[in-house]
Coordinates of C-alpha atoms and ligand atoms in Angstrom, one line a residue:
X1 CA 0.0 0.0 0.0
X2 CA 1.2 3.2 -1.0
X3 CA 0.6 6.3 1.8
X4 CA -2.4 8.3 1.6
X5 CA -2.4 11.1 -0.3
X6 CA 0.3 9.3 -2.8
X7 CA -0.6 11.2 -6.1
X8 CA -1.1 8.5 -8.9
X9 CA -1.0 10.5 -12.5
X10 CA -0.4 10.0 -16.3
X11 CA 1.6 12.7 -18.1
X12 CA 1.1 14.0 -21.6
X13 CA 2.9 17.2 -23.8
X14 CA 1.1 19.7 -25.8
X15 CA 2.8 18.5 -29.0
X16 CA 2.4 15.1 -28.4
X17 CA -1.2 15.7 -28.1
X18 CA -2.7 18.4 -29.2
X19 CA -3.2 18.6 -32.9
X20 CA -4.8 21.7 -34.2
X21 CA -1.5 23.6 -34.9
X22 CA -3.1 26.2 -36.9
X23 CA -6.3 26.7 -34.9
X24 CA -7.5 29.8 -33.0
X25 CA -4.7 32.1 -33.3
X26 CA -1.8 29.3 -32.5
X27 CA 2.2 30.7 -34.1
X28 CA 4.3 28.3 -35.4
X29 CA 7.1 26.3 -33.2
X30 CA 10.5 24.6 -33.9
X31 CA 9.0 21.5 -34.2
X32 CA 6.4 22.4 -36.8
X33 CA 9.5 24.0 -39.0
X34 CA 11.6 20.5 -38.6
X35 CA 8.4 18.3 -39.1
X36 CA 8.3 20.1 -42.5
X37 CA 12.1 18.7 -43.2
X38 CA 12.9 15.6 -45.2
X39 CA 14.5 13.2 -43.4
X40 CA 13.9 14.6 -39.7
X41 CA 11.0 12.3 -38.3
X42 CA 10.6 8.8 -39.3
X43 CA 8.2 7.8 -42.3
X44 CA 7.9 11.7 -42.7
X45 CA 4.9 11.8 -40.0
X46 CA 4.1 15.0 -38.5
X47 CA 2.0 16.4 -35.7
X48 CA -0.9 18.2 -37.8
X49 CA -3.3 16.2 -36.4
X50 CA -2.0 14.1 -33.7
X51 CA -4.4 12.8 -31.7
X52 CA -7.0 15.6 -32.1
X53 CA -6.5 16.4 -28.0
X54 CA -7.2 19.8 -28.7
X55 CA -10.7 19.1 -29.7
X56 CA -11.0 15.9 -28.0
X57 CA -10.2 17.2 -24.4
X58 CA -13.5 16.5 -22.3
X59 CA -13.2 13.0 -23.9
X60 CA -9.8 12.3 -22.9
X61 CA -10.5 14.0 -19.3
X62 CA -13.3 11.6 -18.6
X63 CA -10.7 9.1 -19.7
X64 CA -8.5 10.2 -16.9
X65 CA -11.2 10.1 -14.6
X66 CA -12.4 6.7 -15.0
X67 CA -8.9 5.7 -14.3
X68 CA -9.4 7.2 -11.1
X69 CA -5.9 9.9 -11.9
X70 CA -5.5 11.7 -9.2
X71 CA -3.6 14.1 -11.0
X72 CA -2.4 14.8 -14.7
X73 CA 0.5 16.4 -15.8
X74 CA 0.8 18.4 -19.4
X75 CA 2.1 21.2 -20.6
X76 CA 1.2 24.6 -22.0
X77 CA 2.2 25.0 -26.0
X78 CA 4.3 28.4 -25.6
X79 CA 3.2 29.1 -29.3
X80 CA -0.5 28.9 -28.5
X81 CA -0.5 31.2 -26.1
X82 CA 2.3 34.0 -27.1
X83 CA 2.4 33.2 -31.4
X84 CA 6.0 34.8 -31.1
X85 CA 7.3 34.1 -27.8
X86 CA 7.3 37.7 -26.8
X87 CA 5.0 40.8 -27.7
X88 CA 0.9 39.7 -27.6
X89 CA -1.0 36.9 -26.0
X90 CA -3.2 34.4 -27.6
X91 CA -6.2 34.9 -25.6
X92 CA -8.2 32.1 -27.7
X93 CA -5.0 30.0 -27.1
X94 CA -4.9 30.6 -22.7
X95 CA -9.0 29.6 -23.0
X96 CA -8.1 25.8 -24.2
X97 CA -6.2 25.6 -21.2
X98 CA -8.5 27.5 -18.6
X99 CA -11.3 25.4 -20.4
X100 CA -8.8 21.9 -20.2
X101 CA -8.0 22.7 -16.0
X102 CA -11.8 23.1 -15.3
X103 CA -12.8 20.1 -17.1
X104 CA -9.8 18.3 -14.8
X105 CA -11.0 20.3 -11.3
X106 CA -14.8 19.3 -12.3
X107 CA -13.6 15.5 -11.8
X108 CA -11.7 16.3 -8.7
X109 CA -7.9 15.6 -10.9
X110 CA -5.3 17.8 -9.8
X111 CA -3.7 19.7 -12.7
X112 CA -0.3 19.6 -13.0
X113 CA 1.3 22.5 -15.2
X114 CA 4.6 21.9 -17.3
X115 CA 5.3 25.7 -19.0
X116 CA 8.1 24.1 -21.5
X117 CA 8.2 20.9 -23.2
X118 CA 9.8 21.6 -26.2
X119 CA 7.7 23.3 -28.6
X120 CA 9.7 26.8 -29.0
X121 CA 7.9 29.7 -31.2
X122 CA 9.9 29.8 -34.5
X123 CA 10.4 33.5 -33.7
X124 CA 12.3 33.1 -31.2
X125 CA 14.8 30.1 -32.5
X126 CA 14.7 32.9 -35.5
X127 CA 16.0 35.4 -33.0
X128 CA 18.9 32.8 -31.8
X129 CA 16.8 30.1 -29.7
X130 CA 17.8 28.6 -26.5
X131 CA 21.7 29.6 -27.4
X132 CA 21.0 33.1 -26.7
X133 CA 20.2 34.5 -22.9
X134 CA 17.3 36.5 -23.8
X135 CA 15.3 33.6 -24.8
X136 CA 15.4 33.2 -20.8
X137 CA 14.0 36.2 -20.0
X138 CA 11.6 35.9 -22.8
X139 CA 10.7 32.1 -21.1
X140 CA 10.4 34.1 -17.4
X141 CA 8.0 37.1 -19.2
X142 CA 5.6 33.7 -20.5
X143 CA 5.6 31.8 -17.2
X144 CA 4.4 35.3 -15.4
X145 CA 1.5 35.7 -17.5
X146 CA 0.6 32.2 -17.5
X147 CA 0.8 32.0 -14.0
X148 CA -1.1 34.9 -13.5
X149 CA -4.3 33.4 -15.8
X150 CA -4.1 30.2 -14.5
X151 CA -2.2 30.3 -11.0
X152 CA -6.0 30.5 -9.8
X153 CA -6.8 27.3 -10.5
X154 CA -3.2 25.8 -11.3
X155 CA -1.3 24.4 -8.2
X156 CA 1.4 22.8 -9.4
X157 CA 3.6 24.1 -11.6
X158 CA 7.0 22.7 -13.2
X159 CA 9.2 25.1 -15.5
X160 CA 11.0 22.8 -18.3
X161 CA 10.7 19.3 -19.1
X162 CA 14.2 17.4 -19.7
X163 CA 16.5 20.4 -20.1
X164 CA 19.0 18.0 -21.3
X165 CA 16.3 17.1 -24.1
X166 CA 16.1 20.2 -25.4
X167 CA 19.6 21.5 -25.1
X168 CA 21.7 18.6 -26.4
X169 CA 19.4 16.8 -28.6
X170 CA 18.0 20.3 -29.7
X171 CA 21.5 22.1 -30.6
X172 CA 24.1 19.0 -30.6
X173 CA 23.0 15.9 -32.1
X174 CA 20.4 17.9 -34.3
X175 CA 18.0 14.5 -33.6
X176 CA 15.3 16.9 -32.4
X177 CA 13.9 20.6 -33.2
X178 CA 15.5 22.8 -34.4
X179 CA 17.6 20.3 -35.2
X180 CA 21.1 22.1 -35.4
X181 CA 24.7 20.1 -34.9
X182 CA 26.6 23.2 -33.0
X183 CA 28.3 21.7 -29.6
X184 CA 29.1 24.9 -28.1
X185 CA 25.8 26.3 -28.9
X186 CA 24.1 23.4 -27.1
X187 CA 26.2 24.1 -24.0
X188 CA 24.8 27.8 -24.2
X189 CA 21.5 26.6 -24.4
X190 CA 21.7 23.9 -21.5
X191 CA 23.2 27.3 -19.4
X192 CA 20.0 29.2 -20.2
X193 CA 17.5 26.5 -19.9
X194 CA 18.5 26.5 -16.5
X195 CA 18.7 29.9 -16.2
X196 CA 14.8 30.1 -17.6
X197 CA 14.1 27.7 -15.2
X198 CA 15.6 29.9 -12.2
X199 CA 13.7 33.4 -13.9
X200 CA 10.4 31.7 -14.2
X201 CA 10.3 30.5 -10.7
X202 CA 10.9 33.4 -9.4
X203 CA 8.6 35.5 -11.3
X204 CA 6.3 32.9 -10.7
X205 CA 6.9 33.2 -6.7
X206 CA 6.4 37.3 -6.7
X207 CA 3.0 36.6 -7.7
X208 CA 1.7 33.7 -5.5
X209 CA 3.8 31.9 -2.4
X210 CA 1.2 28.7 -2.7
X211 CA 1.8 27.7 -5.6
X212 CA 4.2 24.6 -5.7
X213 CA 7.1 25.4 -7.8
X214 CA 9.3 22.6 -9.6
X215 CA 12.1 21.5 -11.7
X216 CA 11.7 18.4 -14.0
X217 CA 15.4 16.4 -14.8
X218 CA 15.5 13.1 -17.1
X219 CA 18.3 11.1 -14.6
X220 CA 20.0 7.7 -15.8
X221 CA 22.0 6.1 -13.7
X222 CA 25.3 5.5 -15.5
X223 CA 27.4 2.0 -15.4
X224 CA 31.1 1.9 -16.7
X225 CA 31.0 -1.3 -19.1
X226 CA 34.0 -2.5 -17.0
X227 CA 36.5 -1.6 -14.1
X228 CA 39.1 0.3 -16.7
X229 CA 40.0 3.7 -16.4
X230 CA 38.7 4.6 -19.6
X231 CA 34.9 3.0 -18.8
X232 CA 35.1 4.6 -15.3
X233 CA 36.0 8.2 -17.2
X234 CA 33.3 7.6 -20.0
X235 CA 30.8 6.8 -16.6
X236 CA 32.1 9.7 -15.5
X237 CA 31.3 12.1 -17.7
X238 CA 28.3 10.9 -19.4
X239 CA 26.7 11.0 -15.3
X240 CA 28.2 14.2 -15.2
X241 CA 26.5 16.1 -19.0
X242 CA 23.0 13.7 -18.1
X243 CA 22.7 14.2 -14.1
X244 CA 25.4 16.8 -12.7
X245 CA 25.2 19.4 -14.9
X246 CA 21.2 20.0 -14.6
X247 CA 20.6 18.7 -10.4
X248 CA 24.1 20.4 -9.1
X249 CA 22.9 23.6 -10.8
X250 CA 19.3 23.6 -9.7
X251 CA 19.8 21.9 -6.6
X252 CA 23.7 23.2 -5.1
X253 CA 23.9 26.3 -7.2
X254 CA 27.2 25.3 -9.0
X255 CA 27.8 23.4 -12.5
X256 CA 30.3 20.4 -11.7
X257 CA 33.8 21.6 -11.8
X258 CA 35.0 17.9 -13.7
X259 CA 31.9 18.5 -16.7
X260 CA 33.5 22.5 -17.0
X261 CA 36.6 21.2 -17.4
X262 CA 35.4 18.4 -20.1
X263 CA 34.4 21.0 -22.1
X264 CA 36.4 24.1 -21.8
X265 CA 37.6 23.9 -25.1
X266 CA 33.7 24.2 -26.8
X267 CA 33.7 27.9 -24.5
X268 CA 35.2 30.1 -22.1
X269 CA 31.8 30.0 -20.4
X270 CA 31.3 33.9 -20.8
X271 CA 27.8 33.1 -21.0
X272 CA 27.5 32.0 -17.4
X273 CA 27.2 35.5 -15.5
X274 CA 27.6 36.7 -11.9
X275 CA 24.4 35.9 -10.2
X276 CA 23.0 33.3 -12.7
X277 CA 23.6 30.4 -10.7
X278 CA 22.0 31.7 -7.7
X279 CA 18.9 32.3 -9.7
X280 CA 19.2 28.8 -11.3
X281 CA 18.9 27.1 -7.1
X282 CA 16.0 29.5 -6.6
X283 CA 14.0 27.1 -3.9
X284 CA 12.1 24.4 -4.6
X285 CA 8.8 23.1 -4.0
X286 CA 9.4 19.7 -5.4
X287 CA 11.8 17.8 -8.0
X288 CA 10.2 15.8 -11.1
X289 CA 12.6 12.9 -12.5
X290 CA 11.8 12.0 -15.1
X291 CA 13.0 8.1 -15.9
X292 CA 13.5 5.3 -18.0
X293 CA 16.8 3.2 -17.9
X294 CA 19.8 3.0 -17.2
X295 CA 23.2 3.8 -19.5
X296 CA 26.1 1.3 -19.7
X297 CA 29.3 3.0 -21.3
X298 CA 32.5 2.7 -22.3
X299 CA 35.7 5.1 -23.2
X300 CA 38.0 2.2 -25.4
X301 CA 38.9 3.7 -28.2
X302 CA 36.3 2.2 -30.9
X303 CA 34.0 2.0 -28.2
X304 CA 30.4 0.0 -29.0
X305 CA 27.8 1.8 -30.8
X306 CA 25.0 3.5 -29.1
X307 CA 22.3 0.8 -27.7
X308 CA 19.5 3.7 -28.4
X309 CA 20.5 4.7 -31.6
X310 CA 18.5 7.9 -33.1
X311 CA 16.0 7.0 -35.7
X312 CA 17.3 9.5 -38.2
X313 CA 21.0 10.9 -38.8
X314 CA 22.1 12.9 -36.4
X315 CA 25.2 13.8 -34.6
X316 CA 26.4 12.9 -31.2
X317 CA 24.5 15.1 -27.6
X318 CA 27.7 14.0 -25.8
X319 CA 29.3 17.1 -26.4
X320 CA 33.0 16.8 -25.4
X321 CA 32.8 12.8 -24.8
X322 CA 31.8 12.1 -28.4
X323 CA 33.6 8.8 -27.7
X324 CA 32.0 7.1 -25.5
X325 CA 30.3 4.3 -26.5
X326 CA 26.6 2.8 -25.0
X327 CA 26.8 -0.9 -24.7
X328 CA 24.3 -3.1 -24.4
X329 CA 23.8 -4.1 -20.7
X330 CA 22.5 -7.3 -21.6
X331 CA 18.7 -6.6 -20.1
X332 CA 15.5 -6.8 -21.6
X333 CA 14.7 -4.1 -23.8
X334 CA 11.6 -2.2 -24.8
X335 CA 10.8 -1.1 -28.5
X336 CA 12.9 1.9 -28.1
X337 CA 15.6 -0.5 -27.6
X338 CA 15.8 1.2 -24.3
X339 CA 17.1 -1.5 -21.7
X340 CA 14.2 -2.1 -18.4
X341 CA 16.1 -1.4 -15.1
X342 CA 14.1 -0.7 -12.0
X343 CA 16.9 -0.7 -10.0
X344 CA 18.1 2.0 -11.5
X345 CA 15.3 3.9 -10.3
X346 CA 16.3 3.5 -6.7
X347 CA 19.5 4.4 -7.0
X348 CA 18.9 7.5 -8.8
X349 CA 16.1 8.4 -6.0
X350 CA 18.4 7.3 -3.1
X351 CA 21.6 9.3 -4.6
X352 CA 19.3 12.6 -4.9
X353 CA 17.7 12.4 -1.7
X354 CA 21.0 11.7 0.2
X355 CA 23.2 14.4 -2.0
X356 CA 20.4 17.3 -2.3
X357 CA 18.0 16.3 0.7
X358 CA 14.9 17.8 1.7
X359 CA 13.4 18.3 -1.8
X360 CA 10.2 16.7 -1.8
X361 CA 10.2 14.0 -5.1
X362 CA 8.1 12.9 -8.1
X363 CA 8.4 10.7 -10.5
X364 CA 7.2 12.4 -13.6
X365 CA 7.5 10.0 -16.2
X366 CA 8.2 6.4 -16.6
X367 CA 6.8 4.2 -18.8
X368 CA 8.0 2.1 -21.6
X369 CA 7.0 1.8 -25.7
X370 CA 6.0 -1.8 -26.8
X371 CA 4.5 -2.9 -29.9
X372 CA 0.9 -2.6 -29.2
X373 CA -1.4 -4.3 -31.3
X374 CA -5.5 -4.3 -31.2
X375 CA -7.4 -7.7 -31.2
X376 CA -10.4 -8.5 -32.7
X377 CA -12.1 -8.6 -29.6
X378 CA -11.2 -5.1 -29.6
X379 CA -9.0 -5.4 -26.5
X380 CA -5.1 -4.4 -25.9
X381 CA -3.2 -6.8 -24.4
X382 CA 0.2 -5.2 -23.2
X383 CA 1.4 -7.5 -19.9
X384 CA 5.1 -6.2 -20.6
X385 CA 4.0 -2.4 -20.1
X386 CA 2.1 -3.9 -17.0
X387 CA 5.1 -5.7 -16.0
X388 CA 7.5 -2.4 -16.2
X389 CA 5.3 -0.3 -14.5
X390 CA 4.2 -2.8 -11.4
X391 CA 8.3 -3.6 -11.1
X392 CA 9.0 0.6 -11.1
X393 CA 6.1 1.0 -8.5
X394 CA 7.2 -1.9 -6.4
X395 CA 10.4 0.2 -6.6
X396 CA 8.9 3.5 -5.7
X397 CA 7.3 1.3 -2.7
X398 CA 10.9 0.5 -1.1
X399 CA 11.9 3.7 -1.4
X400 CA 9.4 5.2 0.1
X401 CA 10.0 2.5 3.3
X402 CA 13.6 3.2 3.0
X403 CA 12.9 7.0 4.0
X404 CA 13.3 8.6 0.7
X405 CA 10.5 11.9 0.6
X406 CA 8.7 10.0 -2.5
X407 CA 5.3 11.8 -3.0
X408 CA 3.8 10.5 -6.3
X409 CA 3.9 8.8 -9.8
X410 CA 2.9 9.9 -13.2
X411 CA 2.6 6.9 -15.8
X412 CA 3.9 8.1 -19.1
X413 CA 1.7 8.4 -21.1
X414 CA -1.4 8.8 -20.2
X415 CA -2.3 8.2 -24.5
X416 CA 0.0 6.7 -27.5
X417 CA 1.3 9.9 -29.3
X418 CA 3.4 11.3 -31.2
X419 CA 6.5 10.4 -30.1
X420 CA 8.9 13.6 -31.3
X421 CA 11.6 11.9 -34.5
X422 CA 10.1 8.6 -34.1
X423 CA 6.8 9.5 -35.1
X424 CA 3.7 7.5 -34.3
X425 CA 5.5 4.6 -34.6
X426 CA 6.2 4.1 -30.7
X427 CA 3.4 3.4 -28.7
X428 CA 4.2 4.9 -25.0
X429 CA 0.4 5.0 -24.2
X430 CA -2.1 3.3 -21.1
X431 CA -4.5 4.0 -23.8
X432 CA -4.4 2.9 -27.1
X433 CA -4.8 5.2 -30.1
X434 CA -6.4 4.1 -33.6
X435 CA -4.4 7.1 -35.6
X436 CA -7.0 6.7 -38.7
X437 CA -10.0 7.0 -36.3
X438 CA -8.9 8.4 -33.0
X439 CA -10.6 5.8 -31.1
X440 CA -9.4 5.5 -28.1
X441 CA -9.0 2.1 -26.2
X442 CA -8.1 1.2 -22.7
X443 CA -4.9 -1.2 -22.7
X444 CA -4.8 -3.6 -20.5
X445 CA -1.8 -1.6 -18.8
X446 CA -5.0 1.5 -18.3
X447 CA -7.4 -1.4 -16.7
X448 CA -4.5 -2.7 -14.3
X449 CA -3.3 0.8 -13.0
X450 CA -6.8 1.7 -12.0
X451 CA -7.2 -1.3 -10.2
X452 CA -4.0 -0.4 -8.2
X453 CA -5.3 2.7 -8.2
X454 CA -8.5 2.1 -6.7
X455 CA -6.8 -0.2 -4.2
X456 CA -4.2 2.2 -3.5
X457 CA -1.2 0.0 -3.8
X458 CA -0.3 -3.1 -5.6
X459 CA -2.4 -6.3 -5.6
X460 CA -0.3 -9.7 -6.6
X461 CA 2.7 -9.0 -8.8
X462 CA 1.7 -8.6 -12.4
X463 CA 2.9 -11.4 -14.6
Ligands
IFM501 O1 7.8 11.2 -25.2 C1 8.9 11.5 -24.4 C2 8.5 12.8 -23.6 O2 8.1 13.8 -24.4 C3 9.7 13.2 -22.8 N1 10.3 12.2 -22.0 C4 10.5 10.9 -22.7 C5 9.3 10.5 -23.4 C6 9.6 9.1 -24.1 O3 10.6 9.3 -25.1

């Protein structure tokens, strides 16, 4: 049994979801502009249409609540509410959401805000995207006016998804909007997605002290393939560009002197001003991880290819380390070739609670992608996505015995979606989507979490 009050969610994006890219006033994003590229997103799919969320909202709500959510995390599509990331507001564009958190509130599911997650306004990638520092400020002027619409009715509040995501696979391996290959860029642009993420919570503070402000991080924890001194350095660094760089900033206000050092030649890190990284550790109400699996690595020379290759041709996000190879770990895999590790799960929780303690935790995401397929019954059998998410809960269970401030768990995703250069072609979802017909369907996975969720723990382990 789980303690009362756990929060048991499903998470979604805007992107992901929402379709409707032109509709009611919406500007374009940098993932509209790369969509439109040959060669960016696998079988040329784009997210025109997704799956119709936008329209399909109070369906996909009562979804939620016959799950029995008690929460549901998505985010706010920056372009929908401010077309050009700066200058005028969307008001057509803040209704969906004002409309989309009372439909939640009328079923008693506590929204749960994410302001970035990914989908930039052109204009400002135009003006020099996250490389440049006044795309932060521009971030902190967005999160104030949202906040102030929906702060009302909005408790919880994180500022940007996988800053990692954005920075590295945005600006170094070019595998995701907008898709350029420019290492020292990318470093510029991890710097001030922190430093959006500092700005926006506290602009967001001035205006309201109960709201409960967050950071979201995507950890792994990170295995040298063997005891050598080059695996231990590769482990090393790879730990340092995925997990040091983002929780030592937002957590102990400092980058990690080792990673600095790994890539002074990319900079001089003129970019990193007096005062910034005291704005980056602003308090926090809570930390959202954000995980999947764990990275095995190693730093001989011709070192193993990447076990989670990108689907299209891109460069390397290891900016500095472009040598280290991801081996295989030799675990079950899921159809992102991503390897299942729910150990890895506690010692990611255990080392952040004992090296940045008292920060209240979430998990934010974790799920896993399988290749779903609908009966003719009409049913979706998926016992290996039951099977990851009971083994990460059990988990989440011991750490919560073992002391570690664990408050809640957000299944991702709440629906299959578009799933960013992969296209529709990985199914993350509880609930099954028929892309032709947007019929949704309850996976087995959806039946067995609101079973647990109804019992408020888990019942006998899921085969
Ligand atoms: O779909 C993504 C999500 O947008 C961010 N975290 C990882 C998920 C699975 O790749």
């Amino acid at each position: 049994m789980f303690p009362t009050g756990f929060v048991w969610g499903a998470a979604t994006s805007a992107y992901q979801i929402e379709g409707a890219l032109t509709a009611d006033g919406r500007g374009r994003s940098i993932w509209d502009t790369f969509c439109s590229q040959d060669g960016r997103i696998v079988g040329g799919d784009n997210a025109e249409t997704a799956i119709d969320h936008y329209n399909r909202y109070r369906d996909d709500v009562k979804l939620m609540a016959d799950l029995g959510l008690t929460a549901y995390r998505f985010s706010v599509s920056w372009p929908r509410i401010q077309p050009d990331g700066s200058g005028a507001y969307n008001a057509k564009g803040l209704d969906f959401y004002k409309r989309l958190v009372d439909e939640l509130l009328s079923y008693g599911i506590d929204p749960w805000l994410t302001l970035y997650h990914w989908d930039l306004p052109q204009a400002l990638e135009e003006a020099g995207g996250w490389p440049s520092r006044d795309t932060s400020k521009r971030f902190a002027d967005f999160a104030a006016t949202v906040h102030a619409e929906l702060g009302d009715r909005v408790r919880h509040w994180s500022t940007v998804n996988e800053p990692w995501c954005s920075a590295f696979l945005g600006y170094a391996s070019g595998e995701h909007a907008p898709g350029r290959r420019e290492p020292a860029a990318a470093l510029r642009a991890a710097h001030h997605l922190n430093l959006a993420h500092g700005l926006a919570v506290q602009a967001m503070r001035a205006q309201n002290a109960d709201s409960q402000i967050g950071g979201c991080v995507n950890v792994y924890p990170v295995t040298p393939a063997t005891g050598s001194e080059a695996d231990q350095d590769a482990a090393r660094r790879i730990d340092g560009l995925q997990n040091r760089f983002f929780l030592d900033a937002l957590l102990k206000g400092a980058y990690p002197e080792d990673v600095l050092a790994d890539l002074s030649h990319l900079s001089d890190m003129e970019f990193i001003q007096d005062g910034d990284l005291a704005t980056i550790a602003a308090p926090l109400d809570m930390l959202l991880i954000n995980y999947y699996s764990r990275f095995t690595v190693s730093g001989a020379p011709g070192g193993a290819a990447s076990a989670a290759a990108a689907p299209t041709d891109s460069g390397s996000p290891w900016i500095g380390s472009e040598h280290v190879g991801f081996v295989n770990g030799g675990r079950p895999v899921t159809s992102m070739g991503w390897e299942v590790d729910g150990s890895g799960l506690y010692e990611m929780l255990r080392r952040i609670a004992d090296e940045y303690p008292r920060v209240p935790l979430y998990i934010s995401e974790n799920g896993a992608a399988y290749d779903d397929l609908i009966g003719e019954d009409g049913t979706v059998h998926d016992p290996e996505r039951v099977s990851y998410i009971d083994a990460h809960l059990r988990i989440c269970h011991s750490a919560i015995e073992s002391g570690i401030p664990l408050q809640g768990y957000f299944a991702w995703s709440l629906m299959d979606n578009f799933e960013w250069a992969w296209g529709y072609g990985k199914r993350f979802g509880l609930v099954y989507v028929d892309y032709e017909t947007q019929a949704r369907t309850m996976k087995s996975s959806a039946l067995w979490y609101a079973d647990t969720i109804r019992h408020g723990g888990l019942l006998s382990r899921a085969q």
